[in-house]
Coordinates of C-alpha atoms in Angstrom, one line a residue:
Chain A
M1 CA -62.1 -43.9 69.6
E2 CA -65.5 -42.8 66.8
D3 CA -66.4 -39.1 67.1
A4 CA -64.1 -36.6 67.2
R5 CA -66.1 -34.9 70.1
Q6 CA -65.3 -38.4 72.9
R7 CA -62.9 -37.6 74.2
V8 CA -60.5 -39.7 75.9
V9 CA -60.9 -38.2 79.8
S10 CA -58.3 -41.5 81.9
P11 CA -55.2 -42.0 79.5
R12 CA -52.7 -42.3 82.5
G13 CA -52.2 -46.1 82.3
G14 CA -50.4 -48.2 84.7
S15 CA -46.5 -48.5 86.5
L16 CA -44.4 -51.0 87.9
L17 CA -43.7 -50.3 90.9
G18 CA -41.6 -50.6 94.5
P19 CA -43.7 -52.1 97.4
E20 CA -43.4 -48.4 99.5
E21 CA -44.8 -46.7 96.8
A22 CA -48.2 -49.6 95.6
A23 CA -48.3 -49.6 99.6
R24 CA -48.4 -45.6 99.6
L25 CA -50.5 -45.0 96.7
I26 CA -53.3 -47.6 98.1
R27 CA -53.4 -45.0 101.7
T28 CA -54.2 -42.6 98.9
G29 CA -57.8 -44.1 99.0
E30 CA -57.8 -44.1 95.6
W31 CA -60.0 -47.4 93.7
L32 CA -56.3 -49.5 91.8
A33 CA -56.3 -52.9 90.2
I34 CA -52.5 -54.7 91.1
G35 CA -51.0 -57.6 89.8
A36 CA -48.0 -58.9 92.5
D37 CA -46.3 -62.1 93.1
E38 CA -48.4 -63.7 96.5
A39 CA -45.6 -62.7 98.7
V40 CA -45.3 -58.9 98.2
M41 CA -48.9 -59.1 97.2
K42 CA -49.6 -59.3 101.6
R43 CA -47.5 -57.0 102.9
L44 CA -49.7 -54.3 100.8
P45 CA -52.0 -52.7 103.6
E46 CA -56.5 -53.1 102.4
G47 CA -57.9 -50.1 100.7
N48 CA -59.4 -50.1 97.9
W49 CA -58.1 -51.7 95.4
I50 CA -58.7 -55.8 93.2
G51 CA -55.9 -58.3 92.4
G52 CA -54.7 -61.2 91.5
T53 CA -51.4 -62.9 92.0
I54 CA -48.7 -62.2 88.9
P55 CA -44.8 -61.9 88.4
Y56 CA -44.6 -61.3 85.2
F57 CA -44.9 -57.7 83.7
M58 CA -44.8 -54.6 80.6
G59 CA -43.4 -52.1 82.7
Q60 CA -41.7 -48.8 81.6
D61 CA -39.2 -50.6 81.7
G62 CA -39.8 -53.3 79.6
G63 CA -40.6 -56.7 80.1
E64 CA -40.0 -58.2 83.4
T65 CA -39.9 -60.8 85.8
S66 CA -40.5 -60.1 89.4
R67 CA -41.1 -61.3 92.5
E68 CA -40.1 -58.0 94.6
K69 CA -42.6 -55.4 92.0
V70 CA -45.9 -54.3 91.7
H71 CA -48.5 -53.5 89.0
V72 CA -50.6 -51.0 90.5
T73 CA -53.5 -49.3 87.6
P74 CA -55.4 -46.6 89.1
L75 CA -58.6 -46.2 87.7
P76 CA -61.3 -44.8 86.5
S77 CA -63.9 -43.9 88.8
L78 CA -65.8 -40.5 90.5
G79 CA -69.4 -41.9 89.2
R80 CA -72.5 -40.7 91.4
G81 CA -72.0 -44.5 93.2
K82 CA -68.9 -46.3 95.2
P83 CA -67.4 -48.1 93.4
W84 CA -67.7 -51.9 94.7
I85 CA -65.9 -55.0 95.0
K86 CA -67.6 -58.6 95.2
R87 CA -66.0 -62.6 94.7
Y88 CA -68.1 -64.9 92.7
T89 CA -68.0 -68.7 92.2
V90 CA -69.3 -71.1 90.4
N91 CA -73.1 -69.7 92.0
D92 CA -73.6 -67.0 91.5
L93 CA -70.9 -66.4 88.7
N94 CA -73.8 -65.7 85.8
R95 CA -74.6 -62.7 88.2
I96 CA -71.8 -60.7 86.5
C97 CA -73.0 -58.0 84.5
A98 CA -76.5 -58.6 85.9
D99 CA -75.1 -56.8 89.4
G100 CA -72.7 -54.6 87.2
P101 CA -74.0 -51.0 87.4
D102 CA -75.8 -49.4 84.5
H103 CA -73.4 -47.2 83.4
G104 CA -70.1 -48.4 84.1
Y105 CA -67.9 -51.3 83.7
T106 CA -66.4 -54.1 85.5
L107 CA -63.4 -55.8 86.4
L108 CA -62.1 -59.0 86.7
I109 CA -60.1 -60.8 88.5
L110 CA -60.5 -65.0 88.0
P111 CA -57.3 -66.9 89.6
A112 CA -56.4 -69.4 86.8
M113 CA -57.2 -73.2 86.9
T114 CA -59.6 -73.0 88.9
E115 CA -64.2 -74.0 88.7
V116 CA -64.9 -70.1 88.1
H117 CA -61.9 -69.9 86.0
E118 CA -63.9 -73.0 83.9
Y119 CA -67.1 -71.8 83.9
Y120 CA -66.4 -68.4 82.6
A121 CA -64.2 -70.4 79.3
R122 CA -67.8 -72.2 78.6
N123 CA -70.5 -69.9 80.1
A124 CA -69.7 -66.2 79.4
P125 CA -71.0 -66.0 76.6
E126 CA -74.9 -66.6 78.4
F127 CA -75.0 -64.2 81.3
E128 CA -77.4 -61.8 81.7
D129 CA -76.9 -58.7 79.9
M130 CA -73.5 -60.4 78.9
F131 CA -72.0 -57.7 75.4
L132 CA -74.6 -54.6 77.9
K133 CA -72.0 -53.6 80.5
P134 CA -68.7 -53.4 79.8
V135 CA -66.3 -56.5 81.3
L136 CA -62.6 -56.7 81.2
G137 CA -60.6 -58.5 83.3
W138 CA -57.8 -61.0 83.6
V139 CA -56.6 -64.6 84.7
A140 CA -54.9 -64.3 87.3
G141 CA -51.3 -67.1 87.3
I142 CA -47.6 -68.1 89.3
H143 CA -44.3 -67.8 88.3
L144 CA -43.9 -71.5 86.0
D145 CA -41.5 -72.4 88.8
D146 CA -44.1 -72.7 91.0
M147 CA -46.7 -74.6 89.1
G148 CA -47.5 -78.4 91.1
H149 CA -46.2 -75.8 95.0
A150 CA -48.6 -72.8 95.0
S151 CA -51.9 -71.7 93.4
P152 CA -53.2 -68.2 91.7
A153 CA -55.5 -66.1 93.5
A154 CA -58.1 -63.5 92.6
V155 CA -57.4 -60.1 95.7
D156 CA -60.2 -58.0 97.2
G157 CA -58.2 -55.5 99.1
S158 CA -60.8 -54.6 100.8
R159 CA -60.1 -56.9 103.0
G160 CA -56.5 -58.5 102.2
E161 CA -57.7 -61.4 101.5
F162 CA -56.7 -63.5 98.6
C163 CA -59.5 -65.9 96.6
H164 CA -57.7 -68.9 95.7
D165 CA -61.6 -70.8 93.9
Q166 CA -63.4 -67.4 94.0
A167 CA -63.3 -64.6 91.5
V168 CA -63.9 -61.0 92.4
A169 CA -64.8 -58.2 90.7
L170 CA -65.0 -54.9 91.2
H171 CA -68.0 -53.1 89.5
V172 CA -67.5 -49.1 88.8
P173 CA -70.3 -46.4 88.1
L174 CA -69.0 -43.3 85.3
P175 CA -70.5 -39.8 84.8
E176 CA -72.9 -40.3 82.2
D177 CA -71.3 -38.4 80.4
Q178 CA -68.7 -40.6 80.0
V179 CA -67.9 -44.2 78.7
A180 CA -66.4 -47.4 78.8
E181 CA -64.8 -48.8 75.7
I182 CA -62.7 -52.1 75.6
G183 CA -61.0 -53.3 72.9
I184 CA -58.3 -55.9 72.3
V185 CA -55.0 -56.0 70.2
N186 CA -54.3 -59.5 68.5
I187 CA -51.4 -60.2 66.2
F188 CA -52.4 -62.8 65.0
E189 CA -54.9 -64.2 62.5
Q190 CA -56.1 -67.1 59.7
D191 CA -53.4 -68.5 57.8
D192 CA -55.5 -69.7 54.4
G193 CA -55.5 -72.9 55.4
D194 CA -58.3 -75.4 56.7
V195 CA -61.3 -75.2 59.0
I196 CA -61.5 -76.6 61.7
R197 CA -64.5 -77.5 63.6
F198 CA -65.1 -79.0 67.2
P199 CA -68.2 -80.7 68.0
K200 CA -68.5 -79.8 71.5
A201 CA -67.5 -76.5 73.9
S202 CA -64.1 -78.0 75.2
F203 CA -61.1 -78.0 77.3
K204 CA -59.9 -81.0 75.5
V205 CA -60.0 -81.5 71.8
G206 CA -59.4 -84.7 69.8
G207 CA -62.2 -85.4 67.5
C208 CA -62.8 -82.4 64.7
T209 CA -63.0 -82.4 61.5
V210 CA -60.7 -80.6 59.7
N211 CA -62.1 -78.8 56.7
G212 CA -66.4 -80.6 57.0
Q213 CA -64.2 -84.4 56.6
P214 CA -63.3 -86.5 60.1
D215 CA -59.6 -86.0 62.0
N216 CA -58.1 -85.7 64.6
F217 CA -56.6 -82.2 65.8
A218 CA -54.0 -83.9 67.6
E219 CA -52.8 -86.0 64.4
Y220 CA -53.8 -83.4 62.8
L221 CA -51.0 -80.5 63.9
K222 CA -48.8 -84.0 64.2
R223 CA -49.5 -84.9 60.4
R224 CA -48.8 -80.9 59.8
N225 CA -45.5 -80.4 62.3
V226 CA -47.3 -77.3 63.0
D227 CA -45.9 -75.2 65.4
Q228 CA -47.7 -75.5 68.7
R229 CA -47.1 -72.2 69.9
L230 CA -49.5 -70.7 67.0
P231 CA -52.9 -70.4 68.0
L232 CA -57.2 -71.1 66.7
V233 CA -57.7 -68.6 65.2
A234 CA -61.8 -68.0 64.8
D235 CA -63.3 -64.5 62.9
Y236 CA -66.3 -63.3 65.3
C237 CA -67.3 -60.6 62.4
G238 CA -64.2 -59.5 62.1
S239 CA -62.7 -59.5 65.6
M240 CA -60.2 -62.2 65.4
I241 CA -60.1 -65.0 68.6
N242 CA -57.4 -66.7 69.2
V243 CA -57.7 -70.6 71.4
S244 CA -53.6 -71.6 72.3
V245 CA -52.3 -75.1 72.7
K246 CA -51.3 -75.7 76.3
A247 CA -50.7 -80.1 75.3
V248 CA -50.5 -82.3 72.9
D249 CA -51.7 -85.9 74.2
D250 CA -49.9 -88.3 71.3
A251 CA -51.3 -91.4 73.9
S252 CA -55.1 -90.3 74.6
R253 CA -54.8 -88.5 71.4
S254 CA -56.2 -85.4 72.4
V255 CA -54.8 -81.5 72.8
E256 CA -55.9 -79.5 76.0
L257 CA -56.4 -75.2 74.9
Y258 CA -55.6 -72.4 77.3
A259 CA -59.6 -71.7 76.6
P260 CA -62.8 -73.8 75.0
V261 CA -63.1 -74.0 71.6
F262 CA -67.1 -73.4 71.4
P263 CA -69.5 -76.0 68.2
D264 CA -70.5 -73.5 65.5
V265 CA -67.1 -71.7 65.2
E266 CA -65.0 -72.1 62.5
Y267 CA -61.1 -72.5 63.1
Q268 CA -58.0 -71.6 61.8
L269 CA -54.1 -71.9 62.2
A270 CA -52.6 -68.3 62.7
R271 CA -50.2 -66.6 60.2
P272 CA -46.6 -66.8 61.8
V273 CA -45.7 -63.9 63.5
K274 CA -41.2 -63.3 62.5
D275 CA -41.3 -60.3 65.4
Y276 CA -44.2 -59.5 67.7
V277 CA -42.5 -56.4 69.0
H278 CA -42.7 -55.4 65.2
A279 CA -46.5 -56.3 64.6
F280 CA -47.5 -55.7 68.1
E281 CA -46.9 -51.6 67.7
Q282 CA -48.2 -51.9 64.5
A283 CA -51.3 -53.3 65.4
L284 CA -51.9 -50.7 68.4
P285 CA -54.4 -49.0 67.2
N286 CA -54.2 -45.3 69.0
E287 CA -57.4 -46.2 71.5
G288 CA -55.2 -48.4 72.4
R289 CA -52.1 -46.5 73.8
D290 CA -51.2 -45.7 76.9
A291 CA -55.1 -47.2 77.8
A292 CA -56.5 -46.7 81.6
C293 CA -56.4 -50.2 81.8
S294 CA -54.5 -53.0 80.2
F295 CA -52.5 -56.3 79.7
N296 CA -51.3 -59.3 77.4
C297 CA -50.7 -63.2 77.8
V298 CA -47.9 -64.4 79.3
L299 CA -47.7 -67.0 76.5
N300 CA -46.8 -63.9 74.0
F301 CA -44.5 -63.0 76.7
L302 CA -42.7 -65.9 77.0
Y303 CA -43.5 -66.5 72.9
S304 CA -41.9 -63.5 71.9
E305 CA -39.3 -62.6 74.3
L306 CA -40.9 -59.8 75.3
E307 CA -38.3 -60.5 78.9
G308 CA -36.2 -56.7 78.5
R309 CA -38.1 -55.5 76.4
R310 CA -40.4 -52.4 75.1
T311 CA -44.1 -52.7 73.6
S312 CA -44.4 -48.5 72.9
G313 CA -47.9 -47.6 74.9
F314 CA -48.7 -51.4 76.7
N315 CA -47.7 -51.3 80.2
G316 CA -49.5 -53.8 82.7
P317 CA -49.1 -57.5 83.6
M318 CA -48.8 -60.2 81.7
T319 CA -51.7 -62.7 82.8
F320 CA -52.5 -66.3 82.1
G321 CA -56.2 -65.5 80.4
E322 CA -57.0 -62.7 79.4
V323 CA -60.8 -61.0 79.0
A324 CA -63.3 -59.0 77.4
Y325 CA -66.5 -60.1 77.2
Q326 CA -65.3 -63.7 77.5
L327 CA -62.5 -65.4 77.8
L328 CA -59.5 -64.7 75.4
N329 CA -55.7 -65.7 74.9
Q330 CA -52.6 -64.1 73.2
T331 CA -54.4 -61.1 72.9
M332 CA -54.0 -57.5 74.8
V333 CA -57.6 -56.2 76.0
Y334 CA -57.4 -52.6 77.0
M335 CA -59.8 -50.0 78.2
S336 CA -60.7 -46.4 77.2
V337 CA -62.2 -44.4 79.1
R338 CA -63.5 -41.4 76.7
S339 CA -66.6 -38.2 76.8
M340 CA -69.6 -38.7 75.1
Chain B
M1 CA -67.7 -83.1 108.8
N2 CA -71.4 -84.0 110.4
N3 CA -74.3 -84.1 108.0
M4 CA -75.9 -80.5 107.8
D5 CA -72.7 -79.6 107.2
L6 CA -72.8 -81.9 104.2
C7 CA -76.1 -80.8 103.1
Q8 CA -75.1 -77.2 102.5
Q9 CA -72.0 -78.3 101.4
L10 CA -73.7 -79.8 98.5
L11 CA -76.0 -77.3 98.6
A12 CA -73.3 -74.4 97.7
I13 CA -74.7 -72.1 101.0
P14 CA -72.6 -69.5 101.8
G15 CA -73.0 -68.2 106.1
P16 CA -73.8 -66.4 108.0
W17 CA -76.9 -68.4 105.8
R18 CA -77.5 -72.5 107.4
V19 CA -79.1 -75.5 107.5
Q20 CA -81.3 -75.5 109.2
R21 CA -82.3 -78.3 109.8
F22 CA -83.6 -81.8 105.5
E23 CA -85.6 -83.9 105.1
V24 CA -84.9 -87.2 102.9
N25 CA -88.1 -88.9 100.8
A26 CA -85.4 -92.0 99.1
R27 CA -89.7 -93.6 97.3
E28 CA -90.6 -89.7 96.0
R29 CA -86.3 -89.5 95.5
R30 CA -87.1 -85.9 96.7
L31 CA -84.8 -84.3 99.4
D32 CA -86.1 -80.7 101.4
V33 CA -83.8 -78.3 103.1
W34 CA -84.5 -75.4 105.8
V35 CA -82.6 -73.0 105.7
G36 CA -82.5 -69.2 107.5
Q37 CA -79.4 -67.0 109.2
D38 CA -77.2 -68.2 112.3
S39 CA -78.2 -65.1 114.3
P40 CA -82.0 -63.9 113.3
S41 CA -82.3 -61.6 116.1
A42 CA -78.8 -59.6 113.7
G43 CA -80.7 -60.6 110.4
K44 CA -84.1 -58.8 111.5
L45 CA -81.2 -55.7 112.4
L46 CA -79.7 -55.9 109.6
R47 CA -83.1 -55.8 107.3
K48 CA -83.9 -52.8 109.5
M49 CA -80.7 -51.2 109.1
L50 CA -80.8 -51.2 105.4
G51 CA -84.9 -51.4 105.3
K52 CA -85.9 -53.9 104.3
Q53 CA -89.1 -55.8 104.4
E54 CA -89.7 -58.2 107.0
A55 CA -91.2 -61.2 106.6
A56 CA -94.5 -61.7 108.0
P57 CA -93.4 -63.9 112.1
G58 CA -93.7 -68.3 110.0
M59 CA -94.2 -67.2 107.1
E60 CA -91.8 -70.0 105.4
R61 CA -92.0 -70.4 101.4
V62 CA -90.8 -73.0 99.4
W63 CA -88.4 -73.1 96.1
R64 CA -87.9 -75.9 93.7
H65 CA -83.7 -76.2 93.4
L66 CA -81.5 -77.2 91.5
N67 CA -80.8 -81.3 92.0
A68 CA -79.5 -82.9 94.8
G69 CA -77.4 -86.0 92.4
N70 CA -80.6 -87.7 91.3
Y71 CA -82.8 -86.0 94.2
R72 CA -86.2 -83.2 93.2
T73 CA -84.5 -80.9 95.9
F74 CA -86.9 -78.2 97.7
V75 CA -85.8 -75.3 99.3
H76 CA -87.9 -73.8 103.0
S77 CA -87.0 -70.2 104.5
A78 CA -89.6 -68.6 106.8
E79 CA -86.5 -65.2 105.6
A80 CA -87.5 -62.6 103.2
P81 CA -87.4 -63.4 99.5
S82 CA -84.3 -62.9 97.5
H83 CA -83.2 -61.9 94.5
S84 CA -79.8 -62.2 94.7
E85 CA -78.3 -65.3 96.6
P86 CA -77.8 -67.9 94.4
F87 CA -80.6 -70.8 97.2
L88 CA -83.4 -68.5 97.9
G89 CA -86.3 -67.4 95.3
T90 CA -89.1 -64.4 94.9
D91 CA -92.7 -64.6 95.9
E92 CA -93.3 -64.2 91.3
V93 CA -91.5 -68.1 91.0
P94 CA -91.7 -71.2 92.7
F95 CA -88.3 -71.6 91.9
T96 CA -84.7 -70.8 93.4
N97 CA -82.7 -67.7 91.6
A98 CA -80.7 -70.7 90.7
M99 CA -82.2 -73.2 89.1
A100 CA -84.2 -70.0 87.7
E101 CA -81.4 -69.0 86.0
R102 CA -80.5 -72.8 84.3
I103 CA -83.7 -72.8 83.4
S104 CA -84.0 -69.2 81.8
G105 CA -80.6 -70.1 80.5
L106 CA -82.3 -73.6 78.7
L107 CA -85.0 -71.4 77.1
S108 CA -83.4 -68.5 75.6
E109 CA -81.4 -71.5 73.6
G110 CA -84.3 -72.7 71.8
T111 CA -85.0 -75.4 74.9
S112 CA -88.4 -76.9 74.4
Y113 CA -91.1 -77.3 77.2
R114 CA -90.4 -80.6 77.4
T115 CA -87.0 -81.1 76.8
I116 CA -86.4 -78.7 79.8
C117 CA -89.2 -81.0 82.4
T118 CA -88.1 -84.1 81.4
V119 CA -84.0 -82.9 81.9
M120 CA -84.8 -81.0 84.7
D121 CA -88.2 -83.2 86.1
V122 CA -90.6 -80.0 87.1
E123 CA -93.8 -79.4 86.3
F124 CA -95.0 -77.9 82.9
K125 CA -97.0 -74.2 84.5
D126 CA -94.3 -73.7 86.9
V127 CA -91.7 -73.5 83.6
W128 CA -94.8 -70.9 81.9
Q129 CA -95.1 -69.5 84.9
L130 CA -91.3 -68.6 85.1
K131 CA -91.3 -67.5 81.5
A132 CA -94.3 -65.1 82.2
T133 CA -92.2 -63.8 85.1
R134 CA -89.4 -63.3 83.8
H135 CA -91.0 -62.2 79.4
R136 CA -93.4 -59.4 82.0
G137 CA -89.5 -58.4 83.7
R138 CA -87.6 -57.6 80.7
E139 CA -90.7 -55.8 78.7
S140 CA -90.8 -53.3 81.1
V141 CA -86.4 -53.3 81.9
A142 CA -87.0 -52.4 78.1
A143 CA -89.3 -49.7 77.9
V144 CA -87.1 -48.6 81.1
N145 CA -84.3 -48.3 79.3
R146 CA -85.6 -47.2 76.3
A147 CA -87.5 -44.2 77.7
R148 CA -83.7 -42.9 79.8
A149 CA -81.5 -43.4 77.0
E150 CA -84.6 -41.6 74.6
A151 CA -85.0 -39.0 77.3
E152 CA -80.9 -38.8 77.8
V153 CA -80.3 -38.5 74.6
A154 CA -83.7 -35.8 73.9
T155 CA -82.3 -34.0 76.8
A156 CA -78.7 -33.0 75.2
G157 CA -80.1 -31.3 72.5
E158 CA -78.5 -34.3 70.5
L159 CA -81.6 -36.4 68.5
S160 CA -81.4 -35.3 65.7
E161 CA -77.8 -36.2 65.4
I162 CA -78.1 -39.5 66.3
T163 CA -79.1 -42.2 63.4
P164 CA -82.9 -44.0 64.2
I165 CA -83.0 -47.3 65.8
P166 CA -85.7 -49.2 63.3
D167 CA -88.2 -50.7 65.3
A168 CA -88.1 -54.8 65.8
S169 CA -89.8 -55.4 62.7
D170 CA -87.5 -53.7 60.4
P171 CA -86.0 -55.8 57.6
V172 CA -82.9 -53.9 58.3
W173 CA -82.7 -56.3 60.9
E174 CA -82.6 -60.5 58.7
K175 CA -80.3 -58.6 57.0
I176 CA -78.6 -58.3 60.2
V177 CA -78.4 -61.5 62.0
A178 CA -78.2 -62.7 59.1
G179 CA -74.9 -61.2 58.8
E180 CA -75.2 -58.9 55.6
R181 CA -73.7 -56.3 58.2
N182 CA -71.1 -57.4 59.4
E183 CA -68.1 -55.4 57.3
Q184 CA -70.0 -52.0 59.3
I185 CA -69.4 -53.0 62.5
K186 CA -66.3 -52.4 64.7
V187 CA -66.8 -52.4 68.1
L188 CA -65.6 -55.1 69.4
S189 CA -69.3 -56.2 71.8
L190 CA -71.1 -55.6 69.7
R191 CA -69.4 -57.8 67.2
L192 CA -69.4 -60.5 69.4
L193 CA -72.7 -60.3 70.6
L194 CA -73.5 -60.6 66.7
S195 CA -71.7 -63.3 66.1
R196 CA -73.6 -65.2 68.8
I197 CA -76.9 -65.0 67.8
Q198 CA -75.5 -65.2 64.4
M199 CA -74.2 -68.7 65.5
Q200 CA -77.5 -69.6 68.0
L201 CA -79.8 -69.3 64.7
R202 CA -77.8 -70.4 62.3
N203 CA -80.1 -73.2 62.0
V204 CA -82.8 -72.2 63.8
D205 CA -85.7 -71.5 61.7
D206 CA -88.4 -70.5 65.5
P207 CA -89.4 -67.2 64.5
D208 CA -90.0 -66.2 67.5
M209 CA -86.8 -67.1 68.6
R210 CA -85.4 -65.2 65.9
Q211 CA -87.5 -61.7 67.3
K212 CA -86.0 -62.7 70.4
K213 CA -82.9 -62.0 68.7
I214 CA -83.9 -59.8 67.4
Q215 CA -85.4 -57.7 70.4
D216 CA -81.9 -58.7 71.5
L217 CA -79.4 -57.0 69.7
R218 CA -82.0 -53.7 69.8
R219 CA -82.0 -53.7 73.6
Y220 CA -78.2 -53.6 72.8
F221 CA -77.8 -50.6 70.6
V222 CA -80.7 -48.8 72.3
N223 CA -79.3 -49.1 75.1
N224 CA -75.4 -48.0 73.8
A225 CA -77.1 -45.3 71.0
R226 CA -74.6 -42.3 73.0
A227 CA -71.8 -44.2 72.5
L228 CA -72.4 -45.5 69.0
R229 CA -72.5 -42.7 67.3
A230 CA -70.8 -43.1 64.0
E231 CA -71.6 -47.8 64.8
L232 CA -76.2 -46.4 64.3
K233 CA -74.6 -43.8 60.9
R234 CA -72.7 -46.5 59.2
I235 CA -75.4 -49.9 59.8
F236 CA -78.8 -48.2 60.0
G237 CA -77.1 -44.4 58.1
E238 CA -79.7 -42.4 55.2
S239 CA -81.9 -44.8 53.2
G240 CA -79.9 -47.8 56.2
S241 CA -78.2 -48.4 52.6
P242 CA -74.5 -49.8 53.9
D243 CA -73.1 -47.6 51.3
V244 CA -74.3 -44.4 52.4
A245 CA -73.6 -45.3 55.7
E246 CA -70.0 -45.4 55.2
L247 CA -69.5 -42.4 53.1
H248 CA -70.5 -40.8 56.9
S249 CA -68.2 -42.2 58.2
D250 CA -65.3 -40.8 60.2
R251 CA -63.1 -44.7 59.8
G252 CA -62.7 -47.4 58.1

């Protein structure tokens, strides 16, 4: 990314496949990350893989909703030790970075709308060794038509077990001369508008300050007639981090969010984006193009109507949340592995 | 569900571990729980296969665990100490790993000893023992990591190509945590880490806390020195001047 001597060693990325083809890949023994609807994923053989339920994809032919296809990403490995799978609950999720290899990366899959999902969203920045070792991943989801009668699952492929209340992580050692680099592509920028702050870390907010004056966020959105598809955006030393709006409840004067806001962070609403595909392709850096592993947010898929459209350079599941160290929203996350 | 199962579930103890018995002392608001493996012989066999040390027979340890509601909870076990099971602990500290993590988290946030002791209902001496043990551990881990990173760099014959990382006492670190070098930083993990530290230190004058955060930040650079060549040059480049460093940067 930064040095001419550093070259990409794993530029493969993933593919959207039929279940038979996915099963053949699993039987090769290669380490894989898999996304698919639960029913088709249950037909896959046990092996060296972890996965998450999701029926939305950006495949080689464009954006696609499928309950039949399987997205498979071969993972860079070949380190000194073998990769290993570990499942986490809220009792030990704070050790995920400490458990990771000294040199390598960790791929994490969290089932959406669960305790582990919420725990990670709120607390990940405080975990031991967070930011010192690469952690990326995504939040498993379900088809939106299944809301209320299905639940997302993270999958331990080595045992064929579907975890509806646990996170599944794959810790992958890399050779000493290779490094995993995680990046994000966020097409949203802060608009030149009001500065909004919240009093505590929360997925549900009411009271806030706007330019230092007490206000209510639900009323603020209504008063300003804000397009709720636009996220709140915070500037983390130059990286734009989104928090997306899930729903506004007029009765309780509160707003539900897809990720928590944090106190001491200044947020601004995002500047509207006219054409997602164009903006995305402009924003995608060379190192993110055809990365070893990538995933994008289902909100980008839905709000930007990506079904049937291609985002050149990205191929992966469209997820209910993304992890690049901490939980993100409406963001593409990618990982490249480079030689040093 | 019987009381034993309920207790096991409340304390989030997974199989093959089992709550063998428990005692409730309502007057002292104290819950004592005895924990063991489902099949002692299988546990012993596994430890033997893994080459792990056996606990001396009958040698019971007790650790203070996370409170169960309003009750102080103590876990007893004759099994070997553990660094990984949240409901067990080690010989070095009087807390289970879960309790030790919770207290360490509060300490790293800058919460005072008095507040921790009041909120968690624990003894000052025990918190102090935990902090001292963790500090020794971190120092040794940091030393090992530094030595390893520097040895790797030297072995590769690249030492002269990597911008040296200043000592933790160098004034440049105060500039970094004050946000004066934010524009030189391009790597996502460093941006997120530094944002976190800047937020944590925004209203903190405690020099110990500032020094701890600077050491955490320096550890990040030492551990990742080889991968951060360009970043180091931009941030700490010749004379530590970002203007000069920028001239050597290969990306904008």
